[in-house]
Coordinates of C-alpha atoms in Angstrom, one line a residue:
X255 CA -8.1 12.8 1.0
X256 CA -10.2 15.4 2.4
X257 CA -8.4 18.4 0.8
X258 CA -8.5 16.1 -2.9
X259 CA -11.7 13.7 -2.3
X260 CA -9.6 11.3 -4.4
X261 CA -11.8 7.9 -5.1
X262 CA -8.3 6.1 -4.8
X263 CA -6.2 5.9 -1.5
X264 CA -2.6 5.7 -3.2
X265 CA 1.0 5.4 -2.2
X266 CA -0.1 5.3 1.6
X267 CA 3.2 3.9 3.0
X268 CA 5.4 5.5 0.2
X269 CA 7.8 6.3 3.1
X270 CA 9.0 3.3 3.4
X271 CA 10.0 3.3 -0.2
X272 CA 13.8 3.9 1.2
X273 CA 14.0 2.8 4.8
X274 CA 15.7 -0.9 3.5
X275 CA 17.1 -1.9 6.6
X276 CA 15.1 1.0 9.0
X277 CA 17.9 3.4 7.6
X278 CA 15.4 6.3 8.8
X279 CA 13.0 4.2 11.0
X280 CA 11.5 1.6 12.9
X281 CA 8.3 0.2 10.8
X282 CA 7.8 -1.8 14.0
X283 CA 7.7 1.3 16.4
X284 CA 4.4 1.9 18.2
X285 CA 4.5 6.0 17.2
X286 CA 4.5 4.7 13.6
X287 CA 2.2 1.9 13.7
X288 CA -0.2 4.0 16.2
X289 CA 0.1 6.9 13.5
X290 CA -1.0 4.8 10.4
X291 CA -3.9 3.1 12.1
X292 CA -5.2 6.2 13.4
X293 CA -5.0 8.0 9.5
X294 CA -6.3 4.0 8.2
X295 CA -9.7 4.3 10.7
X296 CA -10.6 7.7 9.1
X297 CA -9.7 6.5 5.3
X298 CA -11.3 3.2 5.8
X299 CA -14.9 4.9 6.9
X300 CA -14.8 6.3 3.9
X301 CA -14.9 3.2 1.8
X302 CA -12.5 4.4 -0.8
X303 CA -9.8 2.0 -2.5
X304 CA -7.1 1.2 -1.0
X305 CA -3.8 1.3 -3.6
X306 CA -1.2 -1.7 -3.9
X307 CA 1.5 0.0 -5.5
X308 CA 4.6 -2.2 -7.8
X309 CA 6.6 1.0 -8.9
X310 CA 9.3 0.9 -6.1
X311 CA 9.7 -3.1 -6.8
X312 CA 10.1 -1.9 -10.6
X313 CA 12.5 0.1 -10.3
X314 CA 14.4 -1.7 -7.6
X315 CA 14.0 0.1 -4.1
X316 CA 11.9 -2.4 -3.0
X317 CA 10.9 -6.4 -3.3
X318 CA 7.8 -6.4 -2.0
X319 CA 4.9 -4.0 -2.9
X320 CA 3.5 -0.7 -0.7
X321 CA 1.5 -0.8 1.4
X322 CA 3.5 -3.3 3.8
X323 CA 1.3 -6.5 4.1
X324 CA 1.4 -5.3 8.1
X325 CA -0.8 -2.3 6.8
X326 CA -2.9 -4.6 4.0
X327 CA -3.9 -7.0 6.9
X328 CA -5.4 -4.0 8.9
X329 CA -7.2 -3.0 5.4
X330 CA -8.6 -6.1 5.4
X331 CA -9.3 -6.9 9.2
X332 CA -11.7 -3.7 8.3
X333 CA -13.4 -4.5 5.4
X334 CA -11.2 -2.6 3.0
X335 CA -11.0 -3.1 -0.9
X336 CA -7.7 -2.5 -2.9
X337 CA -6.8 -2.1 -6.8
X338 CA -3.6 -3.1 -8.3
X339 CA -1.2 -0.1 -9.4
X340 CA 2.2 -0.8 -11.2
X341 CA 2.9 3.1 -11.1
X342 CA 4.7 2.3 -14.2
X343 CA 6.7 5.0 -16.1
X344 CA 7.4 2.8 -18.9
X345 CA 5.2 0.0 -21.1
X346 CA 7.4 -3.2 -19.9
X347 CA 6.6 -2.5 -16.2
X348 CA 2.9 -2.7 -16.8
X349 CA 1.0 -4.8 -14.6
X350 CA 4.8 -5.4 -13.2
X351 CA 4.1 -8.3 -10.0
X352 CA 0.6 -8.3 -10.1
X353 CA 0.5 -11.8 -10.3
X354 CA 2.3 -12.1 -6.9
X355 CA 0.2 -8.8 -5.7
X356 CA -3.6 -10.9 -6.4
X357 CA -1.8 -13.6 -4.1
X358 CA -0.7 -11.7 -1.1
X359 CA -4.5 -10.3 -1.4
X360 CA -6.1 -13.1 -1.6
X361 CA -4.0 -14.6 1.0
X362 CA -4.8 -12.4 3.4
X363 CA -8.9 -12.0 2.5
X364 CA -8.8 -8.8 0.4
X365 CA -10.7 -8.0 -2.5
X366 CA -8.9 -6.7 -5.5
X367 CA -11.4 -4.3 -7.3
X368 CA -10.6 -3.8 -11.4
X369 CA -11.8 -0.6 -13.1

């Protein structure tokens, strides 16, 4: 963010996109939850967006959107404000789960911003 200024904070947890099963880690390790909440307090002061991402669900490495809702309730415990992203590479994944997406937000207080 610092080296780009980017107005968007995208694919934040994209790492996880092929850990099924912690095949490469624990999500649940201090060292990895300690390291995303450190880089979340410096990208959250800057009131940028916050991206849920759809594309790994799309294409089937995932069925539940990035960031992991562990990560979207720390967003939103800090006033954080997220846009919906199907990272789609193809028209018929457009907008793919963002039905489901405006749910999870809502359920857990977060304010989906449209552009």
């Amino acid at each position: 963010m610092r080296k780009t200024n980017a107005d968007i904070i995208g694919h934040f947890d994209v790492l996880t996109k092929l850990n099924a099963g912690k095949k490469y880690f624990d999500e649940d390790d201090e060292r990895y939850i300690n390291a995303y909440t450190q880089a979340l307090d410096v990208l959250l002061a800057t009131k940028k967006l916050f991206e849920i991402n759809t594309g790994a669900m799309s294409r089937g490495y995932k069925s539940v959107p990035y960031p992991s809702r562990k990560i979207l309730q720390y967003i939103s415990q800090h006033g954080g404000r997220v846009i919906l992203s199907s990272d789609s590479h193809r028209k018929d994944t457009l907008m793919y789960s963002f039905r489901e997406c405006e749910e999870l937000a809502d359920s857990l207080g977060l304010e989906v911003v449209e552009l």
